[in-house]
CSV table of C-alpha atoms and ligand atoms in Angstrom, one decimal:
chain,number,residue,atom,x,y,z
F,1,UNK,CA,-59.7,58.9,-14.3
F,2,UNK,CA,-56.4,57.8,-14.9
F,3,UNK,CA,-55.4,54.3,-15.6
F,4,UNK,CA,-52.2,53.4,-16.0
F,5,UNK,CA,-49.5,50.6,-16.8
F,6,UNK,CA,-47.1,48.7,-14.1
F,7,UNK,CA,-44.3,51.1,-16.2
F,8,UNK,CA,-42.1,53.3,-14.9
F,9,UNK,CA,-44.5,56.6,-15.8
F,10,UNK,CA,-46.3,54.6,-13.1
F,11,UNK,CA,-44.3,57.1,-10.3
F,12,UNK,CA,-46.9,60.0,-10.9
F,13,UNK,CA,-50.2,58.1,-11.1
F,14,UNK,CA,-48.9,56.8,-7.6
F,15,UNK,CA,-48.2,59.9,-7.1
F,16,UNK,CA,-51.6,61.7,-7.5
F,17,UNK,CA,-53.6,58.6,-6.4
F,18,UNK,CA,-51.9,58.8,-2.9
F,19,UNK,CA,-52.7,62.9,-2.8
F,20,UNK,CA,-56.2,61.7,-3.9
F,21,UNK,CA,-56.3,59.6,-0.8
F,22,UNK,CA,-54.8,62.0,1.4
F,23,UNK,CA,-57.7,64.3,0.1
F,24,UNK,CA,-60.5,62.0,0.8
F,25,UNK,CA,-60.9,60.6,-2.6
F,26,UNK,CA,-61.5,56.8,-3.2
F,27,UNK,CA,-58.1,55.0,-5.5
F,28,UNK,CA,-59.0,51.8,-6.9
F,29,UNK,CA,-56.0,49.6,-6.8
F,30,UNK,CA,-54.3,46.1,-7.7
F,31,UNK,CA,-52.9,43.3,-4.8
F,32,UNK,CA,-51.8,40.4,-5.4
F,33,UNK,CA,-55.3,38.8,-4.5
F,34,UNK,CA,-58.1,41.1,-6.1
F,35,UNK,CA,-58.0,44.6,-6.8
F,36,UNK,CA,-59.0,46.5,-3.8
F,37,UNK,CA,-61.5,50.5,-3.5
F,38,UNK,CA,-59.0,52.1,-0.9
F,39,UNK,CA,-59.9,55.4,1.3
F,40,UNK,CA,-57.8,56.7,4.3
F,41,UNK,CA,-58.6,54.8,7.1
F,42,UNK,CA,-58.4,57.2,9.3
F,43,UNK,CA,-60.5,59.2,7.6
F,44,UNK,CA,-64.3,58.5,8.6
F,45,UNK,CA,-65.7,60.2,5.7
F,46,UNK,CA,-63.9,59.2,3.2
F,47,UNK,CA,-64.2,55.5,4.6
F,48,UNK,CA,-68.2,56.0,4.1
F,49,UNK,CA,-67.8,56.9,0.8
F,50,UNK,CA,-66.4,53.5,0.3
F,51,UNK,CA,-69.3,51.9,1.5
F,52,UNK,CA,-71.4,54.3,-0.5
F,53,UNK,CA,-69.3,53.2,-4.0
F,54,UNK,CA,-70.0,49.6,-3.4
F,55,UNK,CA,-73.9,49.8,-1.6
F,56,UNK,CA,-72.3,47.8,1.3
F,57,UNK,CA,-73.9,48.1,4.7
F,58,UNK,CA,-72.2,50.3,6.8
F,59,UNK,CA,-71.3,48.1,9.8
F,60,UNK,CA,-68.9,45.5,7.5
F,61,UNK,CA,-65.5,45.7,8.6
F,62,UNK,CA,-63.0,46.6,6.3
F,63,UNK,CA,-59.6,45.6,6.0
F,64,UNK,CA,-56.6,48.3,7.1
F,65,UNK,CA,-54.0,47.8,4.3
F,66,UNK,CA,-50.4,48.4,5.2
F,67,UNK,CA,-47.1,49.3,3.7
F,68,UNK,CA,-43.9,47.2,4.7
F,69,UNK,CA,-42.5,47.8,7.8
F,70,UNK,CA,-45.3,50.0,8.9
F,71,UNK,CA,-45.7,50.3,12.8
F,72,UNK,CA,-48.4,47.8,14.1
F,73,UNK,CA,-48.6,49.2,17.1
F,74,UNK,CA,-50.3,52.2,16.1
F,75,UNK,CA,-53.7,50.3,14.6
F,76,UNK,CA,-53.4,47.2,17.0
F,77,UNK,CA,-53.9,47.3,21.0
F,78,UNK,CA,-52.4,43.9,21.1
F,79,UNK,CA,-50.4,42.0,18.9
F,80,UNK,CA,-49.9,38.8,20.2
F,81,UNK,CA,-46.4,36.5,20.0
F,82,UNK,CA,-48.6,34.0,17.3
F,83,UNK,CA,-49.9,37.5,14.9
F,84,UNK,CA,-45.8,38.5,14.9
F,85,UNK,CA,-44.4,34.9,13.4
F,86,UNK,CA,-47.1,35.0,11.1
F,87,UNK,CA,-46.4,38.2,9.6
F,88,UNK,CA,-42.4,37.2,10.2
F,89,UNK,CA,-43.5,33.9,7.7
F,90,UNK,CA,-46.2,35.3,5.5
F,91,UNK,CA,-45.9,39.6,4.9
F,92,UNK,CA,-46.2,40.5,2.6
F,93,UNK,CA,-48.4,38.6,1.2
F,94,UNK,CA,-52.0,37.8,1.0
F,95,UNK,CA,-52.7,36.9,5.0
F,96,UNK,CA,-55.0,39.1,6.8
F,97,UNK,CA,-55.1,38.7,10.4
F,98,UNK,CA,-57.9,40.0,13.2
F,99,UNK,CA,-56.4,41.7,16.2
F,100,UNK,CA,-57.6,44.1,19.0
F,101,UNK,CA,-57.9,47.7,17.3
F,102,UNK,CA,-56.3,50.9,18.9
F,103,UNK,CA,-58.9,53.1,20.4
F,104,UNK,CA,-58.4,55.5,17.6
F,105,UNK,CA,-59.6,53.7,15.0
F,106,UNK,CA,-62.9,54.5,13.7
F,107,UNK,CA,-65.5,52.8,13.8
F,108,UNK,CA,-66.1,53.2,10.1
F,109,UNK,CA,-63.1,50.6,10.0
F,110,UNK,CA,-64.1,48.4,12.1
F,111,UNK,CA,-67.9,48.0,11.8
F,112,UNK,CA,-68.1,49.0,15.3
F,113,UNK,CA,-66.2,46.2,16.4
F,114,UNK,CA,-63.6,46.2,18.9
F,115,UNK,CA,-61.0,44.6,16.2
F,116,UNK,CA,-59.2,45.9,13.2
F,117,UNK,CA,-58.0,43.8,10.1
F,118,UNK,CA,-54.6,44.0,9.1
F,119,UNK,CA,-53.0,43.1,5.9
F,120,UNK,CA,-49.3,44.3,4.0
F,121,UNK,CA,-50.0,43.1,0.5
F,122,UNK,CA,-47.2,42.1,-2.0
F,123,UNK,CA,-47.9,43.4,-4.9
F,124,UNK,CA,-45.4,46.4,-6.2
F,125,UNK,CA,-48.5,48.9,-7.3
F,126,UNK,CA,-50.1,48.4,-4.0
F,127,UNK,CA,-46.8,48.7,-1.9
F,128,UNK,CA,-45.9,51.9,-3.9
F,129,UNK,CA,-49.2,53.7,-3.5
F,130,UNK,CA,-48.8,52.5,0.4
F,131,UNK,CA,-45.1,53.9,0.9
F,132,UNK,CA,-46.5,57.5,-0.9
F,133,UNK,CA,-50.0,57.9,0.9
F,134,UNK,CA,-48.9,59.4,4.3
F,135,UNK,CA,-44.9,58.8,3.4
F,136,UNK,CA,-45.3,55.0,4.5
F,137,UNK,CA,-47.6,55.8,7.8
F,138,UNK,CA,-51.1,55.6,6.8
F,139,UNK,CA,-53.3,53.1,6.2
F,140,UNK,CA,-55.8,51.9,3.3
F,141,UNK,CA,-58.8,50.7,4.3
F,142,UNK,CA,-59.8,48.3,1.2
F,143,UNK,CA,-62.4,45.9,0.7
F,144,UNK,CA,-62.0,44.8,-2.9
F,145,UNK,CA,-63.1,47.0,-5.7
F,146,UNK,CA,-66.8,45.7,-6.4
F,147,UNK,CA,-70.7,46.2,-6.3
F,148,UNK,CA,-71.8,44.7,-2.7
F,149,UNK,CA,-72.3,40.8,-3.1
F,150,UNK,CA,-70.5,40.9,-6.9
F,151,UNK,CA,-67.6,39.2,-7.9
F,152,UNK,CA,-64.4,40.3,-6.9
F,153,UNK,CA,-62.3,42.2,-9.7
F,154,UNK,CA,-59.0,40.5,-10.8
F,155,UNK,CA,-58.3,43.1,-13.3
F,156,UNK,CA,-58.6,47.3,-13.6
F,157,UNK,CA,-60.7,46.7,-16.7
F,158,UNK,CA,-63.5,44.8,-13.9
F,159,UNK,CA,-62.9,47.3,-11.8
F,160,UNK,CA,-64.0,50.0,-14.3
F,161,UNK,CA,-66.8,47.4,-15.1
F,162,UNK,CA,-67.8,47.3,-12.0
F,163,UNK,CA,-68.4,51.3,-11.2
F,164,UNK,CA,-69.1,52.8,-14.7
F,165,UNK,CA,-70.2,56.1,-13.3
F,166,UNK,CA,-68.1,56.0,-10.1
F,167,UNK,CA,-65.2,56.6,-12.2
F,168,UNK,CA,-66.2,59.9,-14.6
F,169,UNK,CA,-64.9,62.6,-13.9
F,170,UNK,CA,-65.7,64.2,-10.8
F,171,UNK,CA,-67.1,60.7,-9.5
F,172,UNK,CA,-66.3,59.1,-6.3
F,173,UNK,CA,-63.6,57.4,-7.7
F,174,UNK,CA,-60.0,59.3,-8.3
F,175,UNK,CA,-58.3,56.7,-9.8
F,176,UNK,CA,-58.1,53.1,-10.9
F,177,UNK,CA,-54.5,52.2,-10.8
F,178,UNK,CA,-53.6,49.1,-13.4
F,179,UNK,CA,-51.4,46.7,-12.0
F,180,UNK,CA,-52.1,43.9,-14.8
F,181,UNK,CA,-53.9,40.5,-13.3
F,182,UNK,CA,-53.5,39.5,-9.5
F,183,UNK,CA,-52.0,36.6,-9.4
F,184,UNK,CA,-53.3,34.8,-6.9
F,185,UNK,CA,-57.2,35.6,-7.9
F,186,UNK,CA,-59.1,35.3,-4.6
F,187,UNK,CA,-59.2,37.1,-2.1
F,188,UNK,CA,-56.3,36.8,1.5
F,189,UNK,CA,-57.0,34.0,3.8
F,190,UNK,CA,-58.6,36.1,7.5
F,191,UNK,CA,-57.7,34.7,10.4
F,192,UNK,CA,-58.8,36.2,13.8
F,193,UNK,CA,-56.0,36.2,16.1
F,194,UNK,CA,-58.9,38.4,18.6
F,195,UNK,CA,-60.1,36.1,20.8
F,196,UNK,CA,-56.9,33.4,21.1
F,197,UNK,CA,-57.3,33.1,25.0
F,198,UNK,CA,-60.6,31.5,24.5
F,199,UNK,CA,-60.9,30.4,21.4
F,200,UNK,CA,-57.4,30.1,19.3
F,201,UNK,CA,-56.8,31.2,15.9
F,202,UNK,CA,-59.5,31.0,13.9
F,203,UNK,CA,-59.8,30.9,10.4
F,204,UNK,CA,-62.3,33.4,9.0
F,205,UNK,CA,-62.1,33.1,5.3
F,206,UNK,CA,-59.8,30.1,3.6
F,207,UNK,CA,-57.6,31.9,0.8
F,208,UNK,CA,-54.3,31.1,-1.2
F,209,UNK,CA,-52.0,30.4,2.3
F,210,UNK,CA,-53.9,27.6,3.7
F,211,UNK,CA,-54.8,26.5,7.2
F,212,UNK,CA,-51.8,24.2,7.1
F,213,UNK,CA,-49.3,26.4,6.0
F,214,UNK,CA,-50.5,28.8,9.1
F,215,UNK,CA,-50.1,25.6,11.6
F,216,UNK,CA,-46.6,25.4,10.3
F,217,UNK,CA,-45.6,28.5,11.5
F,218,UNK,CA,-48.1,28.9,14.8
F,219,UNK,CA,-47.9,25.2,16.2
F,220,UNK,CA,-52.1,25.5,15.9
F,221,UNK,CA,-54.3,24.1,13.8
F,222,UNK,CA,-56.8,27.2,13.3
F,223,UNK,CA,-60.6,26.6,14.0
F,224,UNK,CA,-63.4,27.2,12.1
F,225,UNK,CA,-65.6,29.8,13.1
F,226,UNK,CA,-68.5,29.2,15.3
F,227,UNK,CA,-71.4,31.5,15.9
F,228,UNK,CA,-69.7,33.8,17.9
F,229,UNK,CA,-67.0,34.6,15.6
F,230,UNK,CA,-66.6,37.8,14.2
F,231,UNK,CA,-68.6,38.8,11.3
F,232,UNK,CA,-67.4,39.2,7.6
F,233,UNK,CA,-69.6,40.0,4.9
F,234,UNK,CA,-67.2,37.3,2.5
F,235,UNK,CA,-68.8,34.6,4.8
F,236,UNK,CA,-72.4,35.4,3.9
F,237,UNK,CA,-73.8,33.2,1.5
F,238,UNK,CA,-74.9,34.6,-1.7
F,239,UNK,CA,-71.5,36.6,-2.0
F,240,UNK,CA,-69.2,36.5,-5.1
F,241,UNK,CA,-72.0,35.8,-7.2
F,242,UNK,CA,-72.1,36.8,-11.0
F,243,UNK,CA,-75.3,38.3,-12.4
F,244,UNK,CA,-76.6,34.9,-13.7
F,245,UNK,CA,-77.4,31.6,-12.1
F,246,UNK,CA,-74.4,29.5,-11.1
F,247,UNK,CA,-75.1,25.8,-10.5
F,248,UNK,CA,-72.6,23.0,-9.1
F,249,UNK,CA,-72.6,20.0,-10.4
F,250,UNK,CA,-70.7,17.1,-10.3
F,251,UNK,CA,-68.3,15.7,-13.0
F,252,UNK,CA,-70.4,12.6,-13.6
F,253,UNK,CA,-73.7,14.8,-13.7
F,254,UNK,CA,-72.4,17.5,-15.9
F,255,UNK,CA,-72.6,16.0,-19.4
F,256,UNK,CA,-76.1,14.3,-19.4
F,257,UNK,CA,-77.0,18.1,-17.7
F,258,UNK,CA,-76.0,19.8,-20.4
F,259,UNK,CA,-77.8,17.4,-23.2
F,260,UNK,CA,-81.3,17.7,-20.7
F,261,UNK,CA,-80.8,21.6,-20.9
F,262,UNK,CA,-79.9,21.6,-24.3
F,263,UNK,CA,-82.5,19.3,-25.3
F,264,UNK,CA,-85.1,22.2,-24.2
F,265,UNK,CA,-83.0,24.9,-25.1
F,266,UNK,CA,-81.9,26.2,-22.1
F,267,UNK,CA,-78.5,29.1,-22.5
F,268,UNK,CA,-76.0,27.6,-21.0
F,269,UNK,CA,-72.6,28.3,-20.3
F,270,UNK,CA,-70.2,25.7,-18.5
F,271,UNK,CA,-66.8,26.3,-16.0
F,272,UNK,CA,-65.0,23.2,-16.2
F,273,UNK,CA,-62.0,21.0,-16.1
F,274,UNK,CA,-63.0,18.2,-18.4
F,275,UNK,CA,-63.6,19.4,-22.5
F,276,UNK,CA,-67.1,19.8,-23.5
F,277,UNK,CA,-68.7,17.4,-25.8
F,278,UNK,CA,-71.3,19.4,-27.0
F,279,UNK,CA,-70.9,23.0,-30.0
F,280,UNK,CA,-74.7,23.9,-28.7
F,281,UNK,CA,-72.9,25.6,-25.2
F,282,UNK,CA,-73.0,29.4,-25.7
F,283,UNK,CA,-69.8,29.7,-23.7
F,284,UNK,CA,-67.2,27.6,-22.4
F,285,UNK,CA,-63.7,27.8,-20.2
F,286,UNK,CA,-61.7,25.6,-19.5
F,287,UNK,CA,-60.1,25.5,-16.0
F,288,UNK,CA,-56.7,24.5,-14.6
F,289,UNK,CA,-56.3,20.8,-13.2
F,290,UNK,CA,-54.1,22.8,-10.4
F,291,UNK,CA,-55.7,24.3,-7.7
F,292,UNK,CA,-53.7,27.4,-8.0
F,293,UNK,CA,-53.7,28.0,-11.6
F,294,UNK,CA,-57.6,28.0,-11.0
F,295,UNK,CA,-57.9,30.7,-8.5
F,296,UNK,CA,-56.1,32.7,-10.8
F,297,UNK,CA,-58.4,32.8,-13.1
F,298,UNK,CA,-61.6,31.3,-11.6
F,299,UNK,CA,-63.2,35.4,-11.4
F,300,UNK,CA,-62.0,36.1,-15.1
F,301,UNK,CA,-63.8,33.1,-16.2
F,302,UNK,CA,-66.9,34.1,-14.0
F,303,UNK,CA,-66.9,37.0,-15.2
F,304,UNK,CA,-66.8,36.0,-19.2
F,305,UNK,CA,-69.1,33.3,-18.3
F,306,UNK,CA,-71.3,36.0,-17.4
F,307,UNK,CA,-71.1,38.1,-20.4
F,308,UNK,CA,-72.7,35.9,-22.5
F,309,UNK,CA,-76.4,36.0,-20.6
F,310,UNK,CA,-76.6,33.0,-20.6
F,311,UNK,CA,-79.7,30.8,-18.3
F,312,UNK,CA,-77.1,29.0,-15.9
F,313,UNK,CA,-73.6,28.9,-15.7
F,314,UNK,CA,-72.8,25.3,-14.8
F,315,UNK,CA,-69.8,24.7,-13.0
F,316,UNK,CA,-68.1,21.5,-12.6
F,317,UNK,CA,-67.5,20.7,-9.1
F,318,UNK,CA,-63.8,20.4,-7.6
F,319,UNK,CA,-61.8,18.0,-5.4
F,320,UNK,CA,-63.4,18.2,-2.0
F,321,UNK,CA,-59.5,18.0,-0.7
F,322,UNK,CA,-57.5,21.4,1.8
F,323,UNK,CA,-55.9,22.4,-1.3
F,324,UNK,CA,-59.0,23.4,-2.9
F,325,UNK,CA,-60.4,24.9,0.0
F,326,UNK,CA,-60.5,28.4,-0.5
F,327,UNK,CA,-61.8,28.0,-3.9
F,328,UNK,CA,-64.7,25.6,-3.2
F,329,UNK,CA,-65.3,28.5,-0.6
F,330,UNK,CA,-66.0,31.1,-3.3
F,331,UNK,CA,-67.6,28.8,-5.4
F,332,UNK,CA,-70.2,27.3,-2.9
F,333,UNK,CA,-71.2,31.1,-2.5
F,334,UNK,CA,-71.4,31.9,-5.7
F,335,UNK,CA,-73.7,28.4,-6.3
F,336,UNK,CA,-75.4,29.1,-2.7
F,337,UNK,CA,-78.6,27.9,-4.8
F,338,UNK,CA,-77.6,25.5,-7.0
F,339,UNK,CA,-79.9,22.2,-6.4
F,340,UNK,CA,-83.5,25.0,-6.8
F,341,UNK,CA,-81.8,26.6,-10.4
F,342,UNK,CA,-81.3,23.2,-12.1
F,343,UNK,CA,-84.5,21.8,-10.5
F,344,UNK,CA,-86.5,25.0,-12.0
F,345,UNK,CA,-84.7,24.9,-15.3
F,346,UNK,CA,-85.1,21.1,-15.6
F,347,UNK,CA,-88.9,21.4,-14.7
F,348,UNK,CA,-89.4,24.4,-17.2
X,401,LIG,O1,-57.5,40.0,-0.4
X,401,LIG,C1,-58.3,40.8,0.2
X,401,LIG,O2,-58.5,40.6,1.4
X,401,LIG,C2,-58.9,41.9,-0.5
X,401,LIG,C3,-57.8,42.9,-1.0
X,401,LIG,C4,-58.3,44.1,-1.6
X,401,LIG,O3,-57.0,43.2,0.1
X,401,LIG,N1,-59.8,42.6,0.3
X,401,LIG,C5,-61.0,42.0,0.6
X,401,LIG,O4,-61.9,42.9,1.3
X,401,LIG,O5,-61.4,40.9,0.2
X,401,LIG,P1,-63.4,42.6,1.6
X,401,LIG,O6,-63.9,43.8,2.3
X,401,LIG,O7,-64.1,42.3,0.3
X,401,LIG,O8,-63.4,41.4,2.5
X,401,LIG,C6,-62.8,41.6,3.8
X,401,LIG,C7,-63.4,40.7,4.7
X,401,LIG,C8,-64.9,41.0,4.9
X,401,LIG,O9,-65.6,39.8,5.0
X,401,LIG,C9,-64.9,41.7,6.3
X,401,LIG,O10,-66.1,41.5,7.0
X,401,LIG,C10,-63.7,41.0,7.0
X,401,LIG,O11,-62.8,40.9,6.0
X,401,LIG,N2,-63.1,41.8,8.0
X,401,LIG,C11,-62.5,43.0,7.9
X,401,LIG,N3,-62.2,43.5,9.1
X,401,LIG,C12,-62.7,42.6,10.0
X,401,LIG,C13,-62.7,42.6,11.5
X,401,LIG,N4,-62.2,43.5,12.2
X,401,LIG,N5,-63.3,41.5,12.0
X,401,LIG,C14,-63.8,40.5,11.3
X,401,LIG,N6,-63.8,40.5,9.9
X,401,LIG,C15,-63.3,41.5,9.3
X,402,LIG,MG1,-65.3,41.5,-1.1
């Protein structure tokens, strides 16, 4: 394994991770959203191996990561007028978008469907390994760099949490590239560009560039999805979830919670905005007021959160308003059980 720095020796970890790629290895690596477990993805083997790192079902889609500038044409059958102003306004960057795939991409990419997810990320370790695998004309398929169902790593210390034995020696994993902390913290918004003559745009996954922002650029306000839309496995509930409990709970609810929890003494660690009262928590963060400053760290704190084994992690619920939306998405999955976990613990 070799982990290294955003420095300058960087070059030959790039270097070797991208011949580690172009020999069918897996190369954990940092975006700007979440670190992502790439493999060639035109290389069906090496794609399963991906799925066989994480324990993810084998027909999930992954997302085909580009380097500036590559040639859509080759992974796309049709890129429509609306998918070429939004990567004029938002590549790179953390915008994934749903088009037709070309008929040679495997199905081991597209979970057998007939579209392919695109996405040029922005961050420099991601865009360097990009422009060395291939000399700028492959593509990494990614999903990000954790267990099936886990929470998404921000850093290449989670990422080395997250597959102790993948990354020995001689494990499925190469290399985990460190690119320090991804700024924006969750993963790109997906919108599905596939079916626009019936349906529109449609927005798959809320993320850091928001459903407004994309209604700038295309004229459209995208749709939800409706039963027919294109699976992702981000979408399922139950996703993003640490190892213990995560409960919502409102601002108003939170402190006589915590004293009813305490009061039978319940673990408990807390995710919120507002400052404890209480010394009896066994772990606290504090969050950013500011939606963005949040997503930053909201899988950092999870993950601490998490470390302590605690019962529950009880996290104060956010401002219902479009700027929070991607992060009350995560959230809600990671809470998909919320009301049962403080019913059980208060009934204990
Ligand atoms: O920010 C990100 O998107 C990160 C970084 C590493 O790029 N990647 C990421 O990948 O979050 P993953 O696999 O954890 O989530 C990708 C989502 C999944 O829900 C998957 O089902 C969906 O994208 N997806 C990928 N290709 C798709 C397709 N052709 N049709 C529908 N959904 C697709
Ligand atoms: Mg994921």
């Amino acid at each position: 394994m070799s982990v290294v720095a955003p420095t300058t020796s960087a070059a030959s970890a790039i270097a070797e991770a991208a011949e580690a790629l172009e020999a069918g290895r897996l190369v954990a690596f940092p975006t700007e959203t979440v670190y992502g477990l790439g493999a060639d993805a035109e290389n069906p083997a090496a794609v399963a191996r991906i799925y066989q790192a994480k324990g993810r079902p084998s027909d999930h889609p992954v997302i085909v990561h580009l380097a500036p500038g590559a040639d859509i044409h080759y992974w796309a059958s049709d890129i429509p007028p609306m998918a070429e102003q939004l990567i004029n306004a938002f590549w790179p960057g953390p915008l994934t978008l749903i088009v037709k795939r070309a008929a040679h991409i495997p199905d081991a990419v597209s979970g057998g469907q007939d579209t392919v997810g695109l996405r040029c990320p922005s961050h420099p370790v991601a865009q360097a390994l990009l422009s060395s695998f291939k000399a700028g004309k492959g593509g990494i398929a990614a999903p990000s760099a954790n267990k099936f169902g886990h929470v998404s790593p921000t850093t290449a210390q989670h990422v080395e949490e997250e597959f102790p034995q993948e990354i020995l020696p001689g494990g499925l994993i190469a290399s985990v590239l460190d690119g320090g902390q991804s700024e924006v913290g969750i993963e790109s918004t997906i919108l599905d560009l596939s079916r626009l003559a019936t349906h529109g745009p449609v927005l798959l996954r809320p993320g850091h560039i928001s459903a407004a922002q994309l209604a700038e650029v295309t004229g459209i306000m995208p749709a939800s999805p409706d039963a027919t839309a294109p699976r992702a496995s981000g979408t399922l509930d139950a996703h993003y979830a640490p190892q213990t409990p995560v409960a919502q709970v409102s601002a108003s609810e939170l402190l006589p919670l915590i004293a009813t929890l305490c009061a039978k003494n319940k673990k408990i660690a807390v995710m919120s905005m507002q400052k404890t009262v209480t010394d009896e928590l066994l772990a606290h963060r504090q969050m950013p007021a500011e939606p963005v400053a949040y997503a930053h760290d909201l899988y950092a704190a999870l993950r601490d959160l998490d470390h302590a084994h605690a019962d529950v992690i009880l996290v104060e619920s956010l401002p219902q308003d479009k700027a929070w939306q991607g992060i009350n998405d995560r959230l809600r999955r990671a809470a998909f059980d919320s009301r049962h976990i403080v019913q059980t613990l208060c009934a204990d």
